[in-house]
Amino acid sequence: MTTAPHDAYAATASAAAGPPRTPPRPGRAARLWRGRAEDPVWARPALVALLTLTGALYLYNLSASGYANSFYSAAVQAGGESWKAFFFGSSDAANSITVDKPPAALWPMALSVRLFGLGSWQILVPEVLMGVAAVAVVHAAVRRRFSAAAGLIAGAVLAMTPVAALMFRFNNPDALLALLTTVAVYCVLRALEAARTGWLVWAGVVVGFAFLTKTLQAFLVLPPLALVYAVCAPAPVRRRIGQLALAGAALIVSGGWWVAVVELWPTASRPYIGGSQNNSFLELTFGYNGLGRISGNEIGSVGGGRRGGGWGETGIGRMFGDGVGGQISWLLPAALVLLVAGLVVTRRGGRTDTARAAFLAWGGALLTTLFVFSFMAGIFHEYYTVALAPYIAALVGMGTTVLWEERGHPAARAALAGAVAVTAVWAWVLLGRTADFVPWLRTAVLVGGLVAAAGLLFAGRLGRALALGAAGLGLAASLAGPVAYTLSTLGSGHQGSIVTAGPASARGGPGGGPGARGDGGPAADGGGMPPGAGDGGGRGQGPGQGLGQGQGPGQGVPPGPGQNQGQGQGQGRQAWGEGPAGAGRAGGLLDGPDVGSAVVAQLTENASAHTWVAAAVGSQNAAAYQLATEEPVMAIGGFNGSDPSPTLARFQQYVAAGSVHWFIDGAAGGGARGGGPGGESSAEIQEWVRANFTQVTAGGTTLYDLTSAR
């Protein structure tokens, strides 16, 4: 065989040069920017841009939320001062009572405060980082088995989900929970690739820490993930069972070590377990914070232990209702369509097919969580739905790209077009609920989505450029609504115990009832009490009638015994009525008051001589004064004022010892009005203080000097 001239020259040059040289390996920075060799050149830069943009958007206007949920911010402040408070999740550095959750969600924020001091950014930036991490994990999980485009779509959908943009800038436990459950799915998918025990054990560890974030809600992902691994892992049955047993053991250890320490710790030397009636974390886990959320039998809650505390109608329609729909449901119908389509496309892949397993894992997590949220009879808030956001995002990313690759088949085109069409129609419905918010967007989304759906339906007959144009238009129309709601969310601060995403006009009441929250402005979150529960702070519905039992015309006047039967009216920030001059908004169950400088000066005078500078009924009230003074304030009765902590006898001992200086007057929460068995303690303490100690007024706030008996 003769050699072509250019081949002969190449051979001669090669012999003269010696052995062939390996091309120099790209540097670490180049590899980081370029990504995997098989990736398109745009894939890694696009990911970097997505994560950078997500971080920048979530950081924008972050300080507008102030301390966000002061209930948790006070515990963060305490953890930044005391390692014991850090470990237990105490509401104050003197360790009187814990928050009504395990402490894992508080730990990153408390460490940030220890390093950088107390402030809004120090508390909320860790939440932003969790959001960016969640986007990265969803991208990585989807990209690993599907295309680069699938990963980017999934990450973008998560980042632009309104409730995700809200909660990854807020200090409730839900941000960390959403991140950890997403990581758990990622670990299981990695384990499924080659029946890797290590990855499955890591999944158990992650779910254990998710339990230490928000107790039993973390376990909603367990049934689908365990079942998917048991069925789809490429290993013999015996090995699969053994691996799942090891993962279960890892979960018990990672989630149980803290519980064991708390339960074995002498109760006299640790804080009271907030949210429980018997000072037991296990009671809290399986009662008020666990099974009680399912059954509605939540002893100590604002519903007073009644079944069905008024948190809206249960049923599958809950996720699409007025209050919840705009938070999470924009792409929920499409995700369900794409889940079915994805399973159909991958049906011939066999038991161990990783693409099929991915649809089963993400889809199973979505359906399980969706079912529980839809039918739970206990306390339910709109922001809980952030747990669904990663699952919806992954299914949208996987499903759209799989159907796009199969677009030569009419059924695949029909499914893809149907997903876009149903999304456009549903966005038209959701945007119609806030007709004054970007009015033109509603029609644009509907028309654009339907045109794109028609184009996708005939994509097989169109040229590639037109087909790509239809796909791009469909993606833009599908994301326009949630992006608009997300940008509105980023533009305003959010404070209080219960917050919602989107424009102020979209913020509904408990369970989705419109107008029940009474937002008076962009930062006016904090409603969501069940009807009739009351909050003693003149809670209003904007300029209309009050919700629950308030004092008089919503002036924030602290009610005395038997004075809480009037209908409240109020409007403005947080929908709390304004109190006397200089007092700021009145405190209550769901948010604390604005604390003026005169009150701070009074409370901090001679603060070092006392363990607690003050005591107040309800954690939100106590938290506001603690954050203002940066000194321990005892939260009598815990969050609802319904925990028997402390009892009257114990509080009298504290007063006799000089441990508490001031008592801040004003009932807060359901406890002081019988919201639970322990609520009697709060009422008894308040009545005893009023009858026996000198009253002082500072900046419109009524205080009682516990060192000065009448």
XYZ file of C-alpha atoms in Angstrom:
710
model
C 0.000 0.000 0.000
C 1.384 3.373 -0.980
C 1.309 6.266 1.388
C -0.137 9.580 0.321
C 2.446 12.366 0.183
C 1.013 14.265 3.144
C 0.923 11.027 5.187
C 4.557 10.246 4.336
C 5.592 13.741 5.327
C 3.714 13.435 8.569
C 5.380 10.093 9.329
C 8.880 11.469 8.590
C 8.279 14.567 10.734
C 6.979 12.428 13.517
C 10.030 10.158 13.474
C 12.365 13.139 13.516
C 10.550 14.698 16.424
C 10.551 11.551 18.561
C 7.634 10.066 20.441
C 4.332 11.955 20.133
C 3.752 14.485 22.869
C 0.573 14.559 24.940
C -1.190 17.901 24.525
C -0.780 20.015 27.632
C -3.646 19.541 30.088
C -5.748 22.681 30.527
C -5.241 24.505 33.790
C -7.698 24.226 36.633
C -9.283 27.583 35.834
C -9.703 26.607 32.178
C -11.279 23.265 33.125
C -13.611 25.007 35.540
C -14.751 27.385 32.823
C -14.874 24.806 30.015
C -16.522 21.992 31.948
C -16.605 18.455 30.636
C -15.001 17.860 27.261
C -18.222 16.465 25.825
C -20.245 19.522 26.861
C -21.118 22.241 24.346
C -18.810 25.217 24.698
C -21.689 27.341 26.035
C -22.746 24.916 28.769
C -20.386 25.857 31.605
C -20.414 29.623 30.960
C -24.216 29.461 30.922
C -24.220 27.642 34.275
C -21.861 30.189 35.795
C -24.091 32.963 34.486
C -27.198 31.265 35.927
C -25.680 30.887 39.387
C -24.229 34.394 39.351
C -27.524 35.922 38.274
C -29.430 33.905 40.886
C -27.107 35.094 43.632
C -27.236 38.702 42.465
C -31.036 38.737 42.242
C -31.479 37.087 45.627
C -29.068 39.545 47.236
C -30.849 42.545 45.700
C -32.742 44.602 48.267
C -32.054 41.924 50.864
C -31.896 44.268 53.835
C -35.459 45.465 53.133
C -36.650 42.424 55.099
C -34.789 43.540 58.198
C -34.770 40.668 60.667
C -37.435 38.891 58.550
C -39.020 36.420 60.975
C -37.922 37.864 64.309
C -38.862 34.587 66.025
C -35.923 32.851 64.366
C -33.690 35.933 64.252
C -33.851 36.206 68.035
C -32.762 32.583 68.325
C -29.920 33.308 65.884
C -28.876 36.275 68.022
C -28.946 34.030 71.092
C -26.893 31.352 69.351
C -24.368 33.987 68.390
C -23.917 34.800 72.087
C -24.199 31.400 73.765
C -23.004 28.007 72.526
C -25.613 26.348 74.712
C -28.323 28.403 73.038
C -26.713 27.543 69.691
C -26.901 23.815 70.404
C -30.473 23.757 71.683
C -31.925 26.448 69.433
C -32.929 28.615 72.366
C -34.966 31.770 71.906
C -32.651 33.678 74.257
C -29.057 33.425 75.381
C -30.184 32.685 78.954
C -31.873 29.523 77.644
C -35.408 29.824 78.963
C -37.126 28.099 76.006
C -36.298 26.834 72.507
C -37.953 27.614 69.214
C -40.586 25.079 68.188
C -38.267 23.382 65.684
C -34.953 21.548 65.931
C -31.987 23.891 65.506
C -30.190 22.855 62.299
C -31.650 25.725 60.248
C -30.438 28.198 62.867
C -26.851 26.980 62.914
C -25.598 28.517 59.611
C -27.152 31.875 60.485
C -25.842 31.807 64.060
C -22.330 31.039 62.823
C -22.600 33.958 60.413
C -23.642 36.244 63.284
C -20.744 34.983 65.409
C -18.330 35.813 62.607
C -19.764 39.089 61.312
C -22.022 40.454 64.038
C -25.794 40.836 64.252
C -27.567 42.315 61.257
C -30.031 41.620 58.476
C -27.420 40.597 55.901
C -25.560 38.413 58.365
C -28.764 36.467 59.003
C -30.140 36.311 55.462
C -27.044 35.839 53.269
C -26.689 32.177 54.371
C -30.243 31.649 53.080
C -29.294 33.187 49.736
C -26.312 30.851 49.502
C -28.657 27.923 50.144
C -30.775 29.083 47.224
C -27.806 29.279 44.874
C -26.667 25.846 46.084
C -30.131 24.376 45.467
C -30.091 25.687 41.897
C -26.634 24.179 41.384
C -27.681 20.799 42.794
C -30.829 20.602 40.661
C -28.739 21.494 37.615
C -26.120 18.880 38.462
C -28.686 16.150 39.105
C -30.543 16.769 35.843
C -27.460 17.456 33.728
C -25.737 14.244 34.832
C -28.220 12.039 32.982
C -29.809 14.468 30.536
C -28.541 17.333 28.385
C -26.864 20.579 29.361
C -29.992 22.389 28.235
C -32.114 20.238 30.575
C -29.951 21.160 33.537
C -30.062 24.868 32.719
C -33.839 24.876 32.271
C -34.294 23.056 35.577
C -32.005 25.458 37.414
C -33.667 28.515 35.902
C -37.161 27.254 36.737
C -36.170 26.742 40.374
C -34.468 30.136 40.635
C -37.489 31.921 39.161
C -40.186 30.145 41.169
C -41.796 32.899 43.264
C -41.939 30.999 46.544
C -38.312 29.914 46.110
C -37.204 33.514 45.557
C -39.102 34.376 48.729
C -37.848 31.636 51.035
C -34.223 31.639 49.908
C -34.153 35.247 51.140
C -35.961 34.529 54.389
C -34.912 32.890 57.650
C -37.553 30.211 58.128
C -36.284 26.581 58.146
C -37.834 25.836 54.759
C -34.837 27.106 52.777
C -32.436 24.595 54.298
C -35.055 21.848 54.139
C -35.574 22.404 50.398
C -31.822 22.306 49.802
C -31.294 19.132 51.828
C -34.147 17.192 50.239
C -32.794 18.197 46.820
C -29.353 16.921 47.798
C -30.964 13.686 49.007
C -32.521 13.093 45.576
C -29.168 13.838 43.941
C -27.402 11.313 46.172
C -29.952 8.587 45.415
C -29.635 9.212 41.675
C -25.842 8.892 41.978
C -26.285 5.676 43.925
C -28.566 4.272 41.210
C -25.864 4.601 38.549
C -23.903 1.612 39.805
C -25.579 0.534 43.067
C -23.111 2.644 45.044
C -23.532 2.115 48.765
C -21.633 5.262 49.727
C -23.971 7.586 47.862
C -27.027 5.901 49.358
C -25.585 6.237 52.856
C -24.940 9.924 52.187
C -28.581 10.266 51.195
C -29.524 8.872 54.612
C -27.203 11.318 56.351
C -28.711 14.248 54.454
C -32.287 13.241 55.283
C -31.250 12.914 58.928
C -30.040 16.488 58.967
C -33.214 17.509 57.155
C -35.092 15.996 60.107
C -33.072 18.251 62.408
C -34.262 21.117 60.241
C -38.041 20.578 60.190
C -38.712 17.178 61.788
C -41.131 14.842 60.004
C -41.549 16.918 56.847
C -38.081 15.739 55.887
C -39.394 12.196 55.634
C -41.844 12.966 52.832
C -39.114 12.092 50.305
C -38.290 8.776 51.949
C -41.038 6.512 50.521
C -40.483 7.419 46.854
C -36.679 7.424 47.066
C -36.484 4.139 48.960
C -38.962 2.494 46.585
C -37.161 3.753 43.482
C -33.839 2.433 44.744
C -35.335 -0.885 45.822
C -36.800 -1.418 42.358
C -34.316 0.245 39.995
C -30.838 -0.223 41.482
C -28.568 -2.458 39.355
C -27.840 -4.995 42.106
C -29.280 -8.243 43.484
C -32.281 -7.900 45.764
C -30.354 -8.900 48.872
C -27.752 -6.235 48.278
C -30.374 -3.584 47.642
C -32.092 -4.394 50.920
C -28.793 -4.300 52.785
C -27.866 -0.949 51.260
C -31.219 0.550 52.210
C -30.744 -0.761 55.756
C -27.355 0.969 55.953
C -28.862 4.195 54.645
C -31.608 3.911 57.260
C -29.015 3.456 59.985
C -27.150 6.519 58.725
C -30.386 8.499 58.833
C -31.081 7.438 62.420
C -27.583 8.391 63.550
C -27.440 11.739 61.721
C -30.919 12.738 62.806
C -31.040 11.020 66.172
C -27.842 12.073 67.927
C -29.195 15.521 68.786
C -32.568 14.106 69.859
C -30.841 11.608 72.152
C -28.734 14.310 73.775
C -31.752 16.534 74.362
C -33.919 13.751 75.768
C -31.143 12.515 78.081
C -30.082 15.986 79.228
C -31.467 16.846 82.698
C -34.474 19.081 82.154
C -33.447 21.384 84.990
C -30.289 22.443 83.137
C -31.586 22.831 79.604
C -34.183 25.141 78.045
C -37.812 24.151 77.845
C -38.715 22.536 74.494
C -40.866 25.169 72.821
C -44.079 23.981 71.204
C -44.489 21.019 73.570
C -46.782 20.743 76.551
C -44.559 18.305 78.475
C -41.045 19.639 77.782
C -40.333 16.789 75.362
C -38.852 17.011 71.882
C -40.438 13.671 70.996
C -43.839 15.068 71.932
C -43.148 18.109 69.759
C -42.052 15.887 66.865
C -45.027 13.559 66.852
C -47.610 16.039 68.118
C -47.786 19.758 67.408
C -45.016 19.707 64.784
C -45.649 16.265 63.323
C -48.737 14.107 63.096
C -50.813 16.960 64.464
C -50.129 18.842 61.230
C -51.744 15.957 59.349
C -54.722 15.333 61.607
C -55.303 18.914 62.730
C -55.097 17.903 66.396
C -52.353 20.352 67.369
C -52.426 20.811 71.112
C -51.040 24.224 72.006
C -51.530 25.760 68.576
C -53.589 28.835 67.769
C -56.470 26.519 66.975
C -56.433 25.320 70.581
C -56.068 21.677 69.643
C -59.225 21.657 67.577
C -59.298 19.444 64.516
C -59.050 21.609 61.411
C -57.854 24.917 62.805
C -59.194 26.949 59.909
C -56.242 26.733 57.514
C -58.316 26.548 54.355
C -60.078 23.827 52.441
C -58.146 20.622 52.002
C -58.093 18.690 48.755
C -56.141 18.557 45.537
C -57.366 22.028 44.609
C -55.459 23.606 47.498
C -52.276 23.965 45.451
C -54.211 25.902 42.813
C -56.218 28.125 45.164
C -56.090 31.885 45.446
C -53.432 31.977 48.159
C -51.182 29.127 47.037
C -51.505 29.136 43.264
C -49.294 32.135 42.561
C -46.602 30.820 44.872
C -45.859 27.478 43.226
C -48.407 26.252 40.681
C -47.335 28.120 37.533
C -45.560 25.071 36.092
C -47.175 22.390 38.242
C -49.660 21.229 35.540
C -46.825 21.087 33.014
C -44.645 19.114 35.428
C -47.388 16.506 35.845
C -47.861 16.252 32.074
C -44.115 15.957 31.527
C -43.793 13.345 34.275
C -46.285 11.086 32.496
C -44.711 11.771 29.104
C -41.213 11.111 30.432
C -42.250 7.768 31.881
C -43.863 6.819 28.581
C -40.759 7.757 26.576
C -38.454 5.811 28.923
C -40.756 2.816 29.424
C -38.582 0.490 27.351
C -35.383 1.387 29.133
C -35.581 -1.543 31.521
C -35.612 -1.774 35.289
C -32.227 -0.147 35.804
C -32.542 2.651 33.251
C -31.278 5.792 34.989
C -33.429 8.193 32.951
C -36.572 6.342 33.964
C -35.371 6.216 37.562
C -34.820 9.976 37.524
C -38.409 10.606 36.458
C -39.615 8.201 39.146
C -37.487 9.801 41.876
C -38.338 13.429 41.151
C -41.935 12.592 40.271
C -42.414 10.434 43.358
C -41.052 13.177 45.615
C -43.412 15.682 43.964
C -46.515 13.512 44.231
C -45.897 12.465 47.834
C -45.306 16.019 49.036
C -48.163 17.344 46.916
C -50.585 14.814 48.400
C -49.622 15.582 52.008
C -49.764 19.349 51.508
C -53.123 19.075 49.798
C -54.847 17.025 52.485
C -53.140 17.987 55.765
C -55.797 19.293 58.144
C -53.475 21.150 60.504
C -51.475 24.351 60.170
C -50.604 25.012 56.544
C -48.921 28.100 55.137
C -48.351 29.027 51.514
C -44.581 29.195 51.884
C -44.402 25.488 52.747
C -44.725 24.871 49.015
C -41.088 25.816 48.416
C -40.469 22.114 49.067
C -42.166 21.360 45.731
C -40.083 23.811 43.700
C -36.978 21.625 43.063
C -39.125 18.657 42.026
C -41.177 20.719 39.575
C -38.026 22.328 38.174
C -36.305 18.991 37.575
C -39.334 17.457 35.866
C -39.734 20.487 33.596
C -36.073 20.418 32.617
C -35.986 16.672 31.989
C -39.389 16.396 30.366
C -39.096 19.258 27.894
C -35.710 18.168 26.580
C -36.648 14.492 26.331
C -39.764 15.344 24.329
C -37.762 17.771 22.192
C -35.332 15.001 21.314
C -38.303 12.782 20.419
C -40.095 15.484 18.435
C -40.058 13.350 15.318
C -42.868 11.331 16.914
C -46.318 12.989 16.763
C -47.199 11.924 20.321
C -44.053 13.579 21.703
C -44.850 16.805 19.855
C -48.414 16.700 21.119
C -47.288 16.210 24.709
C -44.773 19.059 24.491
C -47.303 21.358 22.863
C -49.901 20.378 25.462
C -47.540 21.204 28.320
C -46.895 24.664 26.883
C -50.574 25.295 26.190
C -51.768 24.262 29.647
C -49.047 26.408 31.212
C -50.112 29.438 29.183
C -53.781 28.975 30.047
C -53.047 28.475 33.734
C -50.766 31.544 33.801
C -53.640 33.498 32.228
C -55.864 32.367 35.105
C -53.265 33.182 37.788
C -52.472 36.596 36.356
C -56.195 37.297 36.195
C -56.261 37.099 39.999
C -54.038 40.183 40.113
C -55.522 42.150 37.256
C -53.788 45.374 38.328
C -50.338 43.770 38.171
C -48.696 44.245 34.734
C -52.079 44.024 32.980
C -50.705 43.418 29.485
C -48.702 40.375 30.576
C -51.754 38.178 30.928
C -52.738 38.442 27.266
C -49.140 38.285 26.044
C -48.507 35.037 27.920
C -51.679 33.427 26.639
C -51.160 34.412 23.006
C -47.442 33.636 23.026
C -47.966 30.285 24.707
C -50.715 29.167 22.340
C -48.734 30.254 19.270
C -45.695 28.384 20.570
C -47.822 25.294 21.264
C -49.125 25.345 17.695
C -45.590 25.679 16.378
C -44.367 22.777 18.514
C -47.269 20.632 17.398
C -46.041 20.941 13.817
C -42.328 21.085 14.675
C -41.664 17.977 12.606
C -42.761 19.791 9.454
C -40.970 23.046 10.218
C -37.342 23.805 9.611
C -34.969 23.582 12.557
C -34.798 27.362 12.941
C -38.591 27.726 13.121
C -38.877 24.773 15.487
C -36.259 26.289 17.784
C -38.094 29.607 17.620
C -41.322 27.928 18.700
C -39.497 26.195 21.549
C -37.905 29.446 22.683
C -41.226 31.269 22.553
C -42.866 28.485 24.542
C -40.166 28.638 27.207
C -40.445 32.430 27.444
C -44.228 32.340 27.704
C -44.090 29.607 30.348
C -41.624 31.508 32.527
C -42.992 35.038 32.054
C -45.618 34.799 34.802
C -43.413 33.318 37.538
C -40.549 35.637 36.583
C -42.822 38.652 36.978
C -44.019 37.433 40.375
C -40.432 36.696 41.376
C -39.216 40.166 40.438
C -42.093 41.649 42.411
C -41.054 39.512 45.365
C -37.446 40.674 45.141
C -38.520 44.293 45.082
C -40.118 44.320 48.533
C -39.194 43.317 52.065
C -40.969 40.530 53.911
C -41.374 40.323 57.648
C -43.375 38.333 60.150
C -44.148 34.693 60.726
C -46.106 34.130 57.531
C -44.985 35.588 54.218
C -46.061 35.222 50.613
C -44.464 35.904 47.254
C -45.682 38.067 44.420
C -47.349 41.460 44.273
C -49.197 42.706 47.337
C -52.557 42.284 45.605
C -51.888 38.544 45.278
C -51.333 37.944 48.966
C -54.244 35.928 50.222
C -55.183 34.667 53.631
C -54.847 31.314 55.343
C -55.330 28.447 53.017
C -55.635 30.740 50.058
C -58.446 33.065 50.997
C -57.966 36.398 49.264
C -57.714 39.489 51.328
C -57.493 37.766 54.670
C -53.973 38.955 55.276
C -54.723 42.640 55.008
C -51.387 43.676 53.540
C -50.994 47.396 53.750
C -47.965 47.687 51.513
C -45.089 45.850 49.889
C -43.583 44.769 53.197
C -46.819 43.878 54.844
C -46.686 40.151 55.426
C -47.467 38.397 58.606
C -51.053 37.226 58.513
C -52.501 33.837 58.141
C -54.219 33.125 61.444
C -57.204 30.846 61.304
C -60.457 32.750 61.579
C -61.472 33.310 65.165
C -58.047 32.637 66.640
C -57.261 36.301 67.208
C -53.933 37.801 68.103
C -54.644 40.581 70.534
C -53.052 43.187 68.372
C -55.867 44.752 66.432
C -55.265 42.518 63.437
C -57.042 43.901 60.402
C -57.805 43.204 56.783
C -56.600 46.498 55.439
C -59.308 49.114 55.740
C -61.993 46.480 56.170
C -63.069 44.382 59.112
C -60.697 42.769 61.537
C -59.730 39.114 61.615
C -60.214 37.434 64.962
C -60.408 39.077 68.319
C -58.646 42.408 68.603
C -58.801 45.324 71.019
C -61.094 48.138 70.068
C -60.449 49.843 66.725
C -57.077 48.252 66.072
C -55.026 50.748 68.035
C -52.654 48.163 69.418
C -53.725 48.796 73.020
C -52.674 45.799 75.107
C -55.859 44.023 76.169
C -56.429 43.124 79.761
C -58.252 40.069 81.047
C -61.587 39.758 79.336
C -60.904 42.679 76.974
C -60.277 40.772 73.808
C -63.712 40.344 72.339
C -63.980 43.438 70.134
C -63.662 43.326 66.402
C -60.331 44.754 65.276
C -59.703 47.103 62.416
C -56.378 48.196 61.042
C -54.321 48.906 58.019
C -50.742 49.629 57.078
C -47.477 47.815 57.541
C -47.892 44.257 58.790
C -51.629 45.017 59.046
C -51.128 45.787 62.714
C -52.887 48.906 63.959
C -50.652 51.713 65.112
C -50.359 52.028 68.874
C -49.971 55.150 70.950
C -47.551 57.812 69.804
C -44.048 56.427 69.561
C -45.091 52.852 70.201
C -44.971 51.618 66.621
C -47.122 48.720 65.535
C -48.580 46.490 68.216
C -47.069 43.094 68.825
C -48.918 39.819 68.709
C -48.752 36.201 67.691
C -47.299 36.659 64.221
C -44.933 39.595 64.576
C -43.434 41.769 67.261
C -43.793 45.515 67.807
C -41.502 48.277 66.616
C -39.357 49.007 69.656
C -38.480 52.649 70.230
C -35.289 54.046 71.724
C -37.026 55.018 74.962
C -38.016 51.422 75.607
C -34.535 50.157 74.737
C -32.970 52.624 77.171
C -35.370 51.550 79.927
C -34.808 47.831 79.400
C -31.029 47.980 79.126
C -30.515 50.088 82.240
C -28.521 47.963 84.694
C -28.957 44.978 82.345
C -25.891 43.116 83.631
C -27.507 42.681 87.037
C -30.232 40.428 85.637
C -30.365 37.168 83.697
C -33.235 38.457 81.555
C -33.753 42.161 81.033
C -37.441 41.505 80.482
C -40.152 38.919 79.980
C -43.046 39.071 77.502
C -45.907 36.767 76.589
C -45.271 35.140 73.212
C -42.037 34.584 71.347
C -42.622 37.246 68.704
C -43.104 39.953 71.310
C -40.042 38.818 73.235
C -37.995 38.544 70.037
C -38.634 42.151 69.036
C -37.337 43.489 72.347
C -34.421 41.058 72.402
C -33.254 42.069 68.929
C -33.571 45.737 69.827
C -31.605 45.418 73.068
C -29.378 42.433 72.167
C -30.065 41.223 75.697
C -31.980 38.069 76.760
C -35.760 38.470 76.929
C -37.824 35.587 78.293
C -40.600 34.387 75.964
C -43.394 33.341 78.306
C -45.437 30.543 76.791
C -43.314 30.142 73.674
C -44.546 31.038 70.201
C -48.270 30.780 70.836
C -48.101 31.798 74.482
C -49.577 28.359 75.175
C -46.573 26.427 76.504
C -46.422 25.964 80.301
C -43.027 27.661 80.425
C -42.512 28.960 82.974
C -45.242 28.132 85.444
C -46.413 30.912 87.726
C -44.526 29.364 90.655
C -41.318 29.147 88.641
C -41.681 32.713 87.378
C -42.199 33.916 90.941
C -38.915 32.234 91.870
C -37.148 34.048 89.049
C -38.583 37.360 90.210
C -37.658 36.712 93.849
C -34.081 35.981 92.778
C -33.896 39.188 90.736
C -33.397 37.241 87.490
C -36.010 39.211 85.523
C -36.129 43.001 85.610
C -39.129 44.046 83.509
C -42.404 42.549 82.367
C -43.661 43.885 79.015
C -47.426 44.156 79.123
C -49.790 42.898 76.431
C -51.268 39.489 75.653
C -49.930 37.784 72.565
C -51.054 34.699 70.748
C -53.682 32.161 71.559
C -52.064 30.973 74.764
C -52.969 33.891 77.005
C -56.558 33.300 75.933
C -56.614 29.535 76.327
C -54.947 28.421 73.079
C -53.647 25.334 74.879
C -53.366 23.814 78.346
C -50.203 25.772 79.081
C -51.891 29.042 78.155
C -53.180 29.249 81.717
C -49.601 29.848 82.896
C -49.199 32.876 80.637
C -52.473 34.389 81.792
C -51.719 33.702 85.451
C -48.279 35.315 85.203
C -49.671 38.378 83.479
C -52.454 38.832 86.057
C -50.028 38.325 88.965
C -47.618 40.918 87.585
C -50.331 43.508 86.995
C -51.650 43.058 90.519
C -48.322 43.263 92.348
C -45.766 45.463 90.574
C -45.236 49.078 89.676
C -46.323 50.152 86.222
C -44.009 52.283 84.086
C -44.650 53.746 80.644
C -41.776 54.162 78.182
C -42.397 55.437 74.683
C -46.023 54.350 74.816
C -45.173 50.830 75.998
C -46.430 49.594 79.352
C -43.784 47.924 81.517
C -43.851 46.504 85.022
C -40.756 46.799 87.201
C -40.358 43.364 88.787
C -37.857 44.767 91.269
C -40.433 47.233 92.612
C -43.463 45.698 94.277
C -46.505 47.845 94.998
